[in-house]
Short mmCIF file of C-alpha atoms and ligand atoms in Angstrom, two decimals:
data_model
loop_
_atom_site.label_atom_id
_atom_site.label_comp_id
_atom_site.label_asym_id
_atom_site.label_seq_id
_atom_site.Cartn_x
_atom_site.Cartn_y
_atom_site.Cartn_z
CA MET A 1 16.69 14.97 0.69
CA SER A 2 18.85 13.08 1.21
CA THR A 3 20.37 10.60 -1.92
CA SER A 4 20.96 7.47 0.68
CA GLU A 5 17.94 8.41 2.61
CA PRO A 6 15.57 5.00 2.60
CA VAL A 7 13.54 4.09 1.25
CA ASN A 8 10.01 1.47 1.68
CA ILE A 9 8.06 -0.31 -0.64
CA ILE A 10 5.21 -1.66 -0.44
CA MET A 11 3.93 -4.09 -2.46
CA ILE A 12 0.50 -4.96 -2.86
CA GLY A 13 -1.68 -7.06 -5.70
CA MET A 14 -4.29 -9.09 -6.48
CA ALA A 15 -3.18 -13.28 -6.24
CA GLY A 16 -1.36 -14.22 -8.60
CA SER A 17 -0.40 -10.80 -10.05
CA GLY A 18 2.80 -12.08 -9.60
CA LYS A 19 4.18 -10.27 -6.38
CA THR A 20 6.70 -12.31 -4.83
CA THR A 21 8.30 -12.80 -8.48
CA LEU A 22 7.76 -8.93 -8.50
CA MET A 23 10.04 -8.83 -5.58
CA GLN A 24 12.62 -11.38 -6.30
CA ARG A 25 13.04 -9.33 -9.36
CA ILE A 26 13.78 -6.04 -7.82
CA ASN A 27 15.68 -7.89 -5.34
CA ALA A 28 18.44 -9.60 -7.97
CA TYR A 29 19.00 -5.94 -9.72
CA LEU A 30 19.18 -4.35 -7.12
CA HIS A 31 21.51 -7.08 -5.91
CA GLU A 32 23.69 -5.89 -9.72
CA GLN A 33 23.23 -2.25 -8.87
CA ASN A 34 25.21 -3.31 -5.60
CA LYS A 35 22.36 -2.04 -3.83
CA ALA A 36 21.48 -3.97 -1.65
CA PRO A 37 17.73 -4.16 -0.52
CA TYR A 38 16.77 -5.19 2.81
CA VAL A 39 13.62 -7.91 2.65
CA VAL A 40 10.34 -8.45 4.43
CA ASN A 41 8.41 -11.25 4.41
CA LEU A 42 4.39 -10.47 5.50
CA ASP A 43 3.01 -13.42 3.85
CA PRO A 44 1.94 -16.25 6.40
CA ALA A 45 1.22 -18.82 4.06
CA VAL A 46 3.72 -18.94 0.90
CA SER A 47 5.31 -21.59 1.30
CA LYS A 48 8.15 -21.10 -0.82
CA LEU A 49 10.05 -17.51 -1.36
CA PRO A 50 12.27 -17.17 -3.56
CA PHE A 51 14.83 -15.02 -1.71
CA GLN A 52 16.35 -15.09 1.21
CA ALA A 53 14.05 -12.68 3.53
CA ASN A 54 15.38 -10.45 6.45
CA ILE A 55 13.25 -10.76 8.34
CA ASP A 56 9.76 -13.36 7.79
CA ILE A 57 6.21 -13.66 8.72
CA ARG A 58 6.63 -17.00 9.46
CA ASP A 59 8.81 -17.11 12.22
CA THR A 60 7.37 -15.20 14.48
CA VAL A 61 3.03 -16.53 13.24
CA ASP A 62 2.50 -19.97 12.56
CA TYR A 63 -0.43 -19.54 9.79
CA LYS A 64 -1.40 -23.18 10.15
CA GLN A 65 -1.73 -23.38 13.88
CA VAL A 66 -3.65 -20.49 13.71
CA MET A 67 -6.11 -21.33 11.58
CA SER A 68 -6.88 -24.45 14.42
CA GLU A 69 -5.99 -22.15 17.30
CA TYR A 70 -9.25 -19.41 16.15
CA ASN A 71 -10.94 -21.71 14.40
CA LEU A 72 -10.52 -19.92 10.85
CA GLY A 73 -10.25 -20.80 6.56
CA PRO A 74 -7.28 -19.53 4.83
CA ASN A 75 -8.60 -15.98 4.66
CA GLY A 76 -9.01 -14.79 7.92
CA GLY A 77 -6.22 -17.90 9.23
CA ILE A 78 -4.09 -14.74 7.18
CA LEU A 79 -5.44 -11.41 7.93
CA THR A 80 -5.49 -13.29 12.28
CA SER A 81 -1.22 -14.20 12.29
CA LEU A 82 -1.28 -10.13 10.30
CA ASN A 83 -3.24 -8.38 13.46
CA LEU A 84 -0.77 -10.22 15.52
CA PHE A 85 2.36 -10.06 13.96
CA THR A 86 1.37 -6.06 13.89
CA THR A 87 1.79 -6.27 18.22
CA LYS A 88 5.94 -6.74 16.25
CA LEU A 89 5.74 -3.84 14.13
CA ASP A 90 8.25 -1.65 16.92
CA GLN A 91 10.60 -4.10 15.97
CA VAL A 92 10.99 -4.63 12.83
CA VAL A 93 10.93 -0.44 12.49
CA SER A 94 13.86 -0.74 14.71
CA LEU A 95 15.52 -3.10 12.62
CA VAL A 96 14.78 -1.27 9.65
CA GLU A 97 16.20 2.13 11.34
CA LYS A 98 19.38 -0.50 12.65
CA ARG A 99 20.06 -0.61 8.49
CA ALA A 100 18.12 2.81 7.03
CA SER A 101 22.27 3.23 7.10
CA THR A 102 23.53 1.80 4.17
CA THR A 103 20.26 0.71 2.47
CA LYS A 104 18.31 2.17 0.66
CA TYR A 105 15.53 0.04 0.00
CA PHE A 106 13.42 -1.89 1.99
CA LEU A 107 11.12 -4.40 0.19
CA TYR A 108 7.68 -5.77 1.75
CA ASP A 109 5.60 -8.65 0.28
CA THR A 110 2.51 -8.52 0.90
CA PRO A 111 -0.57 -11.57 0.95
CA GLY A 112 -2.95 -10.97 -1.95
CA GLN A 113 -5.40 -10.37 -0.03
CA ILE A 114 -5.24 -7.34 -0.43
CA GLU A 115 -8.73 -6.47 1.43
CA ILE A 116 -6.55 -6.65 4.33
CA PHE A 117 -5.42 -3.24 2.87
CA THR A 118 -8.99 -1.54 2.83
CA TRP A 119 -10.78 -2.56 5.44
CA SER A 120 -8.52 -4.34 7.71
CA ALA A 121 -6.65 -2.39 11.22
CA SER A 122 -3.45 -4.14 10.87
CA GLY A 123 -3.54 -3.17 6.86
CA ALA A 124 -3.82 0.37 7.92
CA ILE A 125 -1.20 -0.53 11.46
CA ILE A 126 1.97 -1.43 8.80
CA THR A 127 1.21 1.52 5.86
CA ASN A 128 0.95 4.84 8.88
CA THR A 129 3.76 2.90 10.89
CA LEU A 130 6.50 2.21 7.71
CA ALA A 131 5.31 6.18 6.44
CA ALA A 132 6.09 7.41 9.50
CA THR A 133 9.47 6.31 10.03
CA TYR A 134 10.60 7.03 6.14
CA PRO A 135 9.30 7.91 2.47
CA THR A 136 7.08 5.56 1.32
CA VAL A 137 5.29 3.70 -1.38
CA VAL A 138 2.58 1.91 -2.52
CA VAL A 139 3.11 -0.64 -5.28
CA TYR A 140 -0.05 -2.14 -7.19
CA VAL A 141 0.98 -5.35 -8.84
CA VAL A 142 -1.19 -5.76 -11.59
CA ASP A 143 -1.47 -9.74 -14.05
CA THR A 144 -1.84 -7.48 -17.12
CA PRO A 145 -2.49 -10.29 -19.60
CA ARG A 146 -5.58 -11.45 -16.95
CA THR A 147 -6.97 -7.64 -17.39
CA ALA A 148 -6.52 -7.27 -20.72
CA SER A 149 -10.86 -7.26 -20.54
CA PRO A 150 -12.90 -3.73 -19.92
CA ALA A 151 -14.83 -5.49 -17.01
CA THR A 152 -11.63 -6.87 -14.59
CA PHE A 153 -9.05 -3.73 -15.80
CA MET A 154 -12.40 -1.90 -14.02
CA SER A 155 -12.42 -4.09 -11.18
CA ASN A 156 -8.52 -3.63 -11.00
CA MET A 157 -8.46 -0.68 -10.88
CA MET A 158 -11.26 -0.08 -9.09
CA TYR A 159 -9.10 -1.73 -6.27
CA ALA A 160 -6.34 0.18 -6.48
CA CYS A 161 -8.08 2.74 -6.07
CA SER A 162 -9.50 1.99 -2.78
CA ILE A 163 -6.49 1.15 -1.46
CA LEU A 164 -5.62 3.85 -2.14
CA TYR A 165 -8.17 6.23 -0.39
CA LYS A 166 -7.16 3.63 2.18
CA THR A 167 -3.51 4.46 2.54
CA GLN A 168 -3.07 8.14 0.60
CA LEU A 169 0.67 7.15 0.15
CA PRO A 170 2.30 8.17 -2.66
CA PHE A 171 0.99 4.96 -5.16
CA LEU A 172 2.67 3.10 -8.21
CA VAL A 173 0.56 0.50 -10.91
CA ALA A 174 2.87 -1.56 -11.80
CA PHE A 175 1.55 -3.50 -14.83
CA ASN A 176 3.37 -6.68 -14.65
CA LYS A 177 3.83 -9.70 -17.13
CA THR A 178 4.28 -7.75 -19.58
CA ASP A 179 6.27 -10.55 -21.77
CA VAL A 180 2.84 -12.04 -22.85
CA VAL A 181 0.35 -9.10 -22.92
CA GLY A 182 1.90 -5.09 -22.65
CA HIS A 183 0.16 -2.35 -20.65
CA GLU A 184 0.09 0.44 -24.02
CA PHE A 185 -3.42 -0.73 -23.46
CA ALA A 186 -4.17 0.42 -20.27
CA VAL A 187 -1.73 3.53 -20.88
CA GLU A 188 -4.42 3.95 -23.33
CA TRP A 189 -7.62 3.39 -21.31
CA MET A 190 -6.46 5.38 -18.96
CA GLU A 191 -5.75 9.00 -21.17
CA ASP A 192 -8.27 9.04 -23.00
CA PHE A 193 -12.13 8.08 -21.71
CA GLU A 194 -12.59 7.16 -25.60
CA ALA A 195 -11.16 4.74 -26.09
CA PHE A 196 -11.96 2.68 -23.12
CA GLN A 197 -15.90 3.22 -24.04
CA ARG A 198 -15.27 2.18 -27.92
CA ALA A 199 -13.11 -1.25 -25.74
CA LEU A 200 -17.12 -1.65 -24.14
CA ARG A 201 -19.02 -1.20 -26.78
CA GLN A 202 -16.77 -3.47 -28.91
CA GLN A 203 -17.20 -6.69 -25.32
CA GLU A 204 -20.73 -6.34 -25.79
CA ASP A 205 -24.12 -4.64 -27.04
CA GLU A 206 -25.72 -2.31 -25.09
CA SER A 207 -27.17 -3.72 -21.72
CA PHE A 208 -27.08 -2.74 -17.93
CA MET A 209 -23.11 -3.50 -16.88
CA ASN A 210 -22.18 -1.22 -19.62
CA SER A 211 -24.54 1.74 -18.41
CA LEU A 212 -22.92 0.89 -15.37
CA MET A 213 -19.38 0.62 -16.19
CA HIS A 214 -19.98 3.62 -18.39
CA SER A 215 -20.65 6.10 -15.00
CA MET A 216 -18.01 4.11 -12.91
CA SER A 217 -15.25 4.84 -15.61
CA LEU A 218 -16.50 8.12 -15.98
CA VAL A 219 -15.06 8.55 -11.70
CA LEU A 220 -12.22 6.24 -12.17
CA ASP A 221 -11.14 9.15 -14.70
CA GLU A 222 -10.90 10.86 -11.86
CA PHE A 223 -8.11 8.81 -10.93
CA TYR A 224 -6.64 7.54 -13.58
CA SER A 225 -5.54 11.71 -13.88
CA HIS A 226 -2.96 11.73 -11.07
CA LEU A 227 -2.13 7.79 -11.63
CA ARG A 228 2.01 6.87 -11.44
CA VAL A 229 1.97 3.82 -14.02
CA VAL A 230 4.92 1.54 -15.44
CA GLY A 231 4.48 -2.20 -17.26
CA VAL A 232 7.09 -4.66 -16.13
CA SER A 233 8.21 -8.03 -16.55
CA ALA A 234 9.00 -10.37 -13.88
CA MET A 235 10.28 -12.76 -15.58
CA THR A 236 12.24 -11.27 -18.27
CA GLY A 237 13.18 -7.55 -16.07
CA GLN A 238 12.08 -5.11 -18.49
CA GLY A 239 10.99 -2.13 -16.88
CA MET A 240 13.24 -2.68 -13.30
CA GLU A 241 14.65 0.46 -14.68
CA ALA A 242 11.07 2.33 -15.13
CA PHE A 243 10.09 1.36 -12.04
CA PHE A 244 12.80 2.85 -10.53
CA GLY A 245 12.05 6.62 -12.00
CA LYS A 246 8.18 5.88 -10.54
CA VAL A 247 9.49 5.18 -7.20
CA ASP A 248 12.13 8.46 -7.68
CA GLU A 249 8.85 10.65 -8.53
CA ALA A 250 6.56 8.83 -5.88
CA VAL A 251 9.05 9.47 -2.93
CA LYS A 252 9.18 13.14 -4.02
CA GLU A 253 5.40 12.96 -4.27
CA TYR A 254 6.40 11.47 0.21
CA HIS A 255 8.55 15.02 0.93
CA ASP A 256 5.73 17.19 -1.12
CA GLU A 257 2.51 16.20 0.47
CA PHE A 258 2.11 13.34 2.85
CA ARG A 259 4.86 14.79 5.19
CA PRO A 260 3.02 17.54 5.40
CA ALA A 261 0.06 17.36 5.60
CA MET A 262 0.72 13.75 7.61
CA GLU A 263 2.65 16.99 10.43
CA ARG A 264 -0.19 18.86 10.06
CA GLN A 265 -2.46 15.71 11.66
CA MET A 266 0.46 15.38 13.62
CA GLU A 267 0.02 19.38 15.86
CA LYS A 268 -3.79 19.15 15.09
CA LYS A 269 -3.42 15.94 16.82
CA ARG A 270 -1.22 17.27 19.29
CA GLU A 271 -3.33 20.71 19.55
CA GLN A 272 -6.38 19.30 20.34
CA GLU A 273 -4.91 16.74 23.08
CA LYS A 274 -3.21 19.67 24.52
CA LYS A 275 -7.15 21.81 24.64
CA ASP A 276 -9.16 17.88 26.35
CA LYS A 277 -6.24 18.22 28.89
CA GLU A 278 -6.76 21.54 30.09
CA GLN A 279 -10.65 21.09 29.70
CA GLN A 280 -10.20 17.75 32.19
CA LEU A 281 -8.14 20.26 34.34
CA GLN A 282 -10.74 22.88 34.59
CA ARG A 283 -13.47 20.63 34.86
CA LEU A 284 -11.61 19.06 37.73
CA MET A 285 -10.92 22.55 39.51
CA HIS A 286 -15.10 23.21 39.45
CA ASP A 287 -15.00 19.79 40.90
CA LEU A 288 -12.93 20.77 43.92
CA ALA A 289 -14.43 23.88 44.35
CA VAL A 290 -17.33 22.12 44.58
CA THR A 291 -16.59 20.08 47.18
CA GLU A 292 -14.85 22.74 48.76
CA GLY A 293 -18.33 24.52 48.80
CA LYS A 294 -16.89 27.23 47.15
CA GLU A 295 -18.06 28.87 43.62
CA VAL A 296 -15.53 29.26 40.88
CA ASP A 297 -15.72 31.20 37.24
CA LEU A 298 -14.77 28.65 34.87
N1 GTP B 301 5.18 -14.83 -17.76
C1 GTP B 301 5.15 -14.17 -16.80
N2 GTP B 301 4.78 -15.11 -16.15
C2 GTP B 301 4.96 -14.04 -14.67
C3 GTP B 301 4.81 -12.33 -14.03
N3 GTP B 301 4.86 -12.16 -12.99
C4 GTP B 301 5.23 -14.01 -12.35
N4 GTP B 301 4.25 -14.40 -12.84
C5 GTP B 301 4.16 -16.33 -12.12
O1 GTP B 301 2.51 -15.70 -12.71
C6 GTP B 301 2.34 -16.92 -11.05
C7 GTP B 301 2.16 -15.91 -9.54
O2 GTP B 301 3.39 -15.17 -9.86
P1 GTP B 301 3.46 -15.15 -7.81
O3 GTP B 301 5.02 -14.04 -8.22
O4 GTP B 301 3.15 -16.60 -7.17
O5 GTP B 301 2.59 -13.75 -7.53
P2 GTP B 301 1.26 -13.42 -6.31
O6 GTP B 301 0.81 -11.69 -6.00
O7 GTP B 301 3.19 -13.77 -5.01
O8 GTP B 301 0.63 -14.40 -5.22
P3 GTP B 301 0.08 -15.01 -4.25
O9 GTP B 301 1.32 -14.88 -3.25
O10 GTP B 301 -1.09 -15.63 -3.90
O11 GTP B 301 -0.18 -13.12 -4.16
C8 GTP B 301 3.60 -17.46 -11.72
O12 GTP B 301 3.49 -19.27 -11.45
C9 GTP B 301 4.58 -16.34 -12.01
O13 GTP B 301 5.63 -17.57 -12.24
C10 GTP B 301 5.34 -12.39 -15.48
O14 GTP B 301 6.21 -10.96 -15.34
N5 GTP B 301 5.88 -13.06 -16.66
#
């Protein structure tokens, strides 16, 4: 792996978690380090970007026009705009490839509608296409102050888990807004199952919800054990160095695990296609022989 190898960083997170502000902070940090990134905005509904995007979905798709043309609400409009944009993704990839010899980091801001990455086709096309070219890391941005109660924490982590499950890409949870509330409580809850159970008990007395949450937290325990986590503040810039340390770890995981698994899958697909072709050819030969009145052994 060369040190100048490009890295795609995709920001995903709930609306208001601070993705755009974090992009701006990372952008400023990398400029200070003389590593100016290439920035791609994939949020068609953002009204004002605090940074200059090299590629902006809004230059290609007019989200308001999509809403009226397809008679959609805001969420449907965003999803459809992204679907329309994925038809141009090959152009994005070729622009990225052109810049790859001079740029290390390629940053992608996404809409707060994270269901795009849990079930829509465009989300999967975007992550798979990017990951097929260069090391790609998904950064799941969490609004730390708004996640300080056990119930919201767990629901946010379940979203994170489903995005990881869907993308299967190296994953980093960035607890943002640590200038307001530190993320240590979250790390403790993830590392110490009993600590989370205590927090649950403090929240309410025994109820159906708490026992459900108890069961769900058992499921999430396995997810936490492989999770990469960092605390950042997009506002103050706190945690930037640690953030890039974790990105490096995620890139290593891409090379050690993701890439070989992807290549194995592609090899399997190629073998299956070869087998299918051979079978089709055999069937064709058989049909030709039958029409000519000959018998063939297959
Ligand atoms: N205190 C504090 N506020 C932050 C931080 N990061 C973002 N914010 C604020 O959180 C709000 C939402 O930030 P955005 O960057 O617009 O969030 P987003 O995730 O891009 O939102 P959507 O585009 O709606 O998905 C804004 O008011 C930001 O100023 C942070 O680190 N600390």
